[in-house]
């Protein structure tokens, strides 16, 4: 029986391993130094558990009160993969060798791992694909971007007290109704402040989105000026939020 090695124990690597096992492939190994150490906070579509459960024919057990983070899916898939007997190793792919690959463990020791078929599930890194392209001069797997990455976008998870969360939610609900001439003037003044104090180069308002992420936590996703030093990131977010508040004339004592 062929030995399949999947590089990457993120959602796709684990899902693929489970599906191979379900199809009767005996020898499935997954390698990833991050395996079973899942901490990613990325927020998920609420339907994801149902979708995965339906396609795998397995119950997906999220912890109670979970906010459906990527780490919850990874942990659930890891448990299912273990149940199906997938061999999961905390090792990193380092290169191909005849009959297999070299993998490095968490102590830095490199060993040979036999492999008949290698699957690249390293996400955007595409570690194996790059390695094949490096080894074979014809560059068999050319990689092209589907779209230009947005520049200067930033994500911040911020602890916020419950009163401020309530204010934020009220604020976003009232956006259209409260916009008037005074708000317009405030908008221009606040935007000018962002331009002069932080070097925001545009005349349009920076993009800002926020979403509640569990108890007293908000995820802000926003644009920042190019080359803004890290020491100014917090002040930038505060200024951005202040601008939103001025525009809406809301009484909003947001301090964080
Ligand atoms: C900044 C950012 C924020 C995101 N936020 C969200 C979000 O909020 N919600 C959402 O749904 N999606 C989000 N995404 C997208 C989501 O992370 C991906 O769609 C998803 O993780 C892809 O899963 P994957 O299994 O293909 O790859 P990944 O999850 O990237 O897994 C790849 C795995 O390969 C491993 N690996 C890498 N190199 C090696 C190697 N040499 N040897 C062995 N293993 C290796 C890595 O450790 C990793 O575990 C975000 C992505 C980014 C970059």
Coordinates of C-alpha atoms and ligand atoms in Angstrom, one line a residue:
X1 CA 0.0 0.0 0.0
X2 CA 1.3 3.5 -0.9
X3 CA 2.4 5.8 1.9
X4 CA 0.9 9.2 1.5
X5 CA 2.5 12.1 3.4
X6 CA 0.5 15.3 3.9
X7 CA 2.5 18.4 4.8
X8 CA 0.5 20.8 6.9
X9 CA -1.9 20.0 9.7
X10 CA -4.2 23.0 9.2
X11 CA -7.9 22.5 8.3
X12 CA -7.2 21.3 4.7
X13 CA -4.4 18.9 5.6
X14 CA -6.4 17.3 8.4
X15 CA -9.6 17.2 6.4
X16 CA -7.7 15.5 3.5
X17 CA -6.1 12.9 5.8
X18 CA -9.5 12.0 7.2
X19 CA -11.1 11.7 3.8
X20 CA -8.2 9.4 2.6
X21 CA -8.7 7.2 5.6
X22 CA -12.4 7.1 5.0
X23 CA -11.6 6.0 1.4
X24 CA -9.6 3.1 2.8
X25 CA -6.0 4.4 2.4
X26 CA -4.1 2.8 5.2
X27 CA -0.8 4.6 5.3
X28 CA -1.5 8.3 5.9
X29 CA 1.0 10.6 7.7
X30 CA 0.5 14.3 8.4
X31 CA 3.5 16.4 9.4
X32 CA 3.4 19.9 10.9
X33 CA 5.4 21.4 13.8
X34 CA 2.2 23.1 14.8
X35 CA 0.1 19.9 14.9
X36 CA -2.1 19.7 18.0
X37 CA -1.0 23.2 19.1
X38 CA -3.8 25.3 17.7
X39 CA -4.2 28.9 18.8
X40 CA -5.3 30.8 15.8
X41 CA -8.1 33.2 16.6
X42 CA -9.5 33.7 13.0
X43 CA -13.3 34.0 13.1
X44 CA -15.4 31.5 11.2
X45 CA -18.7 31.4 9.4
X46 CA -21.2 30.0 11.9
X47 CA -22.3 27.3 9.5
X48 CA -18.9 25.8 9.2
X49 CA -19.4 23.0 11.8
X50 CA -22.5 21.8 10.0
X51 CA -20.9 21.9 6.6
X52 CA -17.8 19.9 7.8
X53 CA -19.9 17.5 9.8
X54 CA -22.2 16.9 6.7
X55 CA -19.3 16.3 4.4
X56 CA -17.3 14.1 6.7
X57 CA -20.3 12.3 8.2
X58 CA -18.8 13.0 11.7
X59 CA -20.1 15.1 14.6
X60 CA -18.0 18.3 15.1
X61 CA -17.8 19.1 18.7
X62 CA -17.0 22.7 19.4
X63 CA -16.4 23.6 23.1
X64 CA -19.4 25.2 24.7
X65 CA -19.5 29.0 24.4
X66 CA -17.0 28.7 21.5
X67 CA -17.0 31.6 19.0
X68 CA -16.1 29.3 16.1
X69 CA -12.5 30.2 15.7
X70 CA -10.2 28.5 13.2
X71 CA -8.5 26.8 16.2
X72 CA -11.8 25.1 17.1
X73 CA -12.1 23.6 13.7
X74 CA -8.4 22.5 13.8
X75 CA -8.8 20.9 17.2
X76 CA -12.0 19.1 16.2
X77 CA -10.4 17.8 12.9
X78 CA -7.3 16.8 14.8
X79 CA -9.3 14.6 17.1
X80 CA -11.2 13.0 14.3
X81 CA -8.0 12.4 12.3
X82 CA -6.5 10.6 15.4
X83 CA -9.7 8.6 15.8
X84 CA -9.2 7.4 12.2
X85 CA -5.6 6.4 12.9
X86 CA -3.9 9.1 10.9
X87 CA -0.2 9.2 11.9
X88 CA 0.3 12.9 12.9
X89 CA 3.9 14.0 13.6
X90 CA 5.2 17.3 14.9
X91 CA 7.8 17.6 12.1
X92 CA 8.6 20.1 9.5
X93 CA 9.2 19.3 5.8
X94 CA 12.8 20.3 4.9
X95 CA 13.3 18.8 1.4
X96 CA 12.7 15.9 -0.9
X97 CA 15.1 12.9 -1.1
X98 CA 14.9 9.8 -3.2
X99 CA 12.0 7.6 -1.9
X100 CA 10.7 10.2 0.5
X101 CA 11.4 13.5 2.3
X102 CA 13.6 14.9 5.0
X103 CA 11.7 16.1 8.0
X104 CA 12.9 18.0 11.0
X105 CA 11.5 17.5 14.5
X106 CA 11.0 20.1 17.3
X107 CA 14.5 19.4 18.6
X108 CA 16.1 20.2 15.2
X109 CA 16.9 16.6 14.3
X110 CA 16.4 15.8 10.7
X111 CA 15.3 12.3 9.7
X112 CA 14.1 10.5 6.5
X113 CA 10.4 9.9 6.1
X114 CA 9.5 7.4 3.3
X115 CA 6.8 8.6 1.0
X116 CA 5.2 7.5 -2.3
X117 CA 2.9 10.5 -2.7
X118 CA 3.4 14.0 -1.1
X119 CA 0.5 16.4 -0.7
X120 CA 1.1 20.1 -0.1
X121 CA -1.4 21.4 2.4
X122 CA 0.8 24.2 3.7
X123 CA -1.8 26.9 2.8
X124 CA -0.6 30.1 1.2
X125 CA 3.1 29.1 1.9
X126 CA 2.9 26.3 -0.7
X127 CA 6.2 24.9 0.7
X128 CA 6.3 21.7 -1.4
X129 CA 5.2 23.5 -4.6
X130 CA 8.1 26.0 -4.2
X131 CA 10.5 23.1 -3.5
X132 CA 9.5 21.3 -6.6
X133 CA 9.8 24.5 -8.6
X134 CA 13.3 25.1 -7.1
X135 CA 14.4 21.5 -7.9
X136 CA 13.0 21.3 -11.4
X137 CA 14.3 24.0 -13.8
X138 CA 11.1 23.9 -15.9
X139 CA 9.2 25.4 -13.0
X140 CA 6.3 22.9 -13.3
X141 CA 3.9 24.7 -11.0
X142 CA 3.9 28.4 -11.8
X143 CA 2.3 30.5 -9.1
X144 CA 0.3 33.6 -9.9
X145 CA -1.7 35.9 -7.6
X146 CA -5.4 35.9 -8.2
X147 CA -5.7 39.5 -7.1
X148 CA -3.5 42.3 -5.6
X149 CA -3.2 41.9 -1.8
X150 CA -4.8 44.9 -0.1
X151 CA -2.0 47.0 1.3
X152 CA -1.7 48.4 4.8
X153 CA -4.6 46.4 6.3
X154 CA -4.5 45.6 9.9
X155 CA -6.3 43.4 12.4
X156 CA -6.4 43.9 16.1
X157 CA -8.1 42.0 18.9
X158 CA -8.9 44.5 21.6
X159 CA -10.2 43.9 25.1
X160 CA -13.2 46.2 25.7
X161 CA -15.5 46.6 28.7
X162 CA -19.1 45.6 28.2
X163 CA -20.4 49.2 28.2
X164 CA -18.1 50.1 25.3
X165 CA -19.2 47.0 23.4
X166 CA -22.8 48.1 23.8
X167 CA -21.9 51.6 22.6
X168 CA -20.1 50.2 19.6
X169 CA -23.1 48.0 18.7
X170 CA -25.5 50.9 19.1
X171 CA -23.2 53.1 17.0
X172 CA -23.1 50.7 14.1
X173 CA -26.9 50.3 14.2
X174 CA -27.5 54.1 14.0
X175 CA -25.0 54.9 11.2
X176 CA -27.3 56.2 8.6
X177 CA -29.9 58.1 10.7
X178 CA -27.4 60.2 12.6
X179 CA -25.4 61.5 9.6
X180 CA -26.1 65.2 9.1
X181 CA -24.3 68.5 8.3
X182 CA -22.5 68.7 11.6
X183 CA -21.4 65.2 11.2
X184 CA -20.1 66.1 7.8
X185 CA -18.0 68.9 9.1
X186 CA -16.7 66.8 11.9
X187 CA -15.9 64.2 9.4
X188 CA -13.7 66.6 7.3
X189 CA -11.9 67.9 10.4
X190 CA -11.3 64.4 11.8
X191 CA -10.1 63.2 8.4
X192 CA -7.7 66.1 8.2
X193 CA -6.4 65.2 11.6
X194 CA -5.7 61.7 10.4
X195 CA -3.8 63.1 7.5
X196 CA -1.7 65.6 9.4
X197 CA -1.0 63.6 12.5
X198 CA -0.6 60.1 11.1
X199 CA 0.2 60.7 7.4
X200 CA -3.0 59.1 6.0
X201 CA -2.4 59.9 2.3
X202 CA -6.0 59.8 1.0
X203 CA -9.0 62.1 1.1
X204 CA -11.3 59.2 1.7
X205 CA -12.0 57.7 5.1
X206 CA -10.0 54.7 6.1
X207 CA -11.9 51.4 6.1
X208 CA -12.9 50.1 9.5
X209 CA -14.9 47.0 10.5
X210 CA -15.4 45.5 13.8
X211 CA -17.0 42.3 15.2
X212 CA -17.6 41.0 18.7
X213 CA -15.4 38.0 19.4
X214 CA -16.4 36.5 22.7
X215 CA -16.5 37.9 26.2
X216 CA -15.2 41.6 26.3
X217 CA -13.2 41.2 23.1
X218 CA -13.6 42.9 19.7
X219 CA -11.9 42.2 16.5
X220 CA -11.1 45.4 14.5
X221 CA -10.1 45.2 10.9
X222 CA -8.9 48.5 9.5
X223 CA -6.6 50.3 7.1
X224 CA -3.5 52.0 8.4
X225 CA -1.3 54.6 6.7
X226 CA 1.7 53.2 4.8
X227 CA 4.8 52.9 7.0
X228 CA 3.0 53.8 10.2
X229 CA 5.4 52.7 13.0
X230 CA 4.1 50.0 15.3
X231 CA 4.3 52.4 18.3
X232 CA 1.5 54.4 16.7
X233 CA -0.9 51.6 15.8
X234 CA -2.9 51.9 19.0
X235 CA -3.1 55.7 18.7
X236 CA -4.2 55.3 15.1
X237 CA -7.1 53.0 16.1
X238 CA -8.2 55.3 18.8
X239 CA -8.2 58.3 16.4
X240 CA -10.1 56.2 13.8
X241 CA -12.8 55.3 16.4
X242 CA -12.9 58.9 17.6
X243 CA -13.6 60.0 14.0
X244 CA -16.5 57.5 13.8
X245 CA -17.9 58.8 17.0
X246 CA -17.6 62.5 15.9
X247 CA -19.3 61.7 12.6
X248 CA -22.2 60.1 14.3
X249 CA -22.4 62.6 17.2
X250 CA -22.8 59.6 19.5
X251 CA -22.1 60.0 23.2
X252 CA -19.5 57.3 23.3
X253 CA -16.8 57.1 26.0
X254 CA -14.7 54.6 24.2
X255 CA -11.2 54.6 25.9
X256 CA -9.3 51.5 24.9
Ligands
LIG1 C1 -3.8 37.0 8.6 C2 -4.9 36.0 8.2 C3 -6.2 36.1 8.8 C4 -7.2 35.2 8.5 N1 -8.4 35.3 9.1 C5 -9.3 34.4 8.8 C6 -10.6 34.4 9.5 O1 -10.8 35.3 10.4 N2 -11.5 33.5 9.2 C7 -11.3 32.6 8.2 O2 -12.2 31.8 8.0 N3 -10.1 32.5 7.5 C8 -9.2 33.4 7.8 N4 -8.0 33.3 7.2 C9 -7.8 32.3 6.1 C10 -7.5 30.9 6.8 O3 -6.5 31.0 7.7 C11 -7.2 29.9 5.7 O4 -8.2 29.9 4.7 C12 -7.0 28.5 6.2 O5 -6.1 28.5 7.3 C13 -6.4 27.7 5.1 O6 -6.2 26.4 5.6 P1 -5.1 25.5 5.1 O7 -5.2 24.2 5.9 O8 -5.1 25.4 3.6 O9 -3.7 26.2 5.5 P2 -3.2 26.7 6.9 O10 -4.2 26.8 7.8 O11 -2.3 27.9 6.6 O12 -2.2 25.5 7.3 C14 -1.0 25.2 6.7 C15 -0.2 24.4 7.7 O13 1.0 24.1 7.1 C16 2.0 24.1 8.1 N5 3.4 24.2 7.5 C17 3.9 25.3 6.9 N6 5.2 25.0 6.5 C18 5.4 23.7 6.8 C19 6.5 22.8 6.7 N7 7.6 23.2 6.1 N8 6.4 21.6 7.2 C20 5.2 21.1 7.8 N9 4.2 21.9 7.9 C21 4.2 23.2 7.5 C22 1.7 25.3 9.0 O14 2.3 25.2 10.3 C23 0.2 25.2 9.0 O15 -0.3 24.6 10.1 C24 -6.9 34.2 7.5 C25 -5.7 34.1 6.9 C26 -4.7 35.0 7.2 C27 -3.3 34.8 6.5

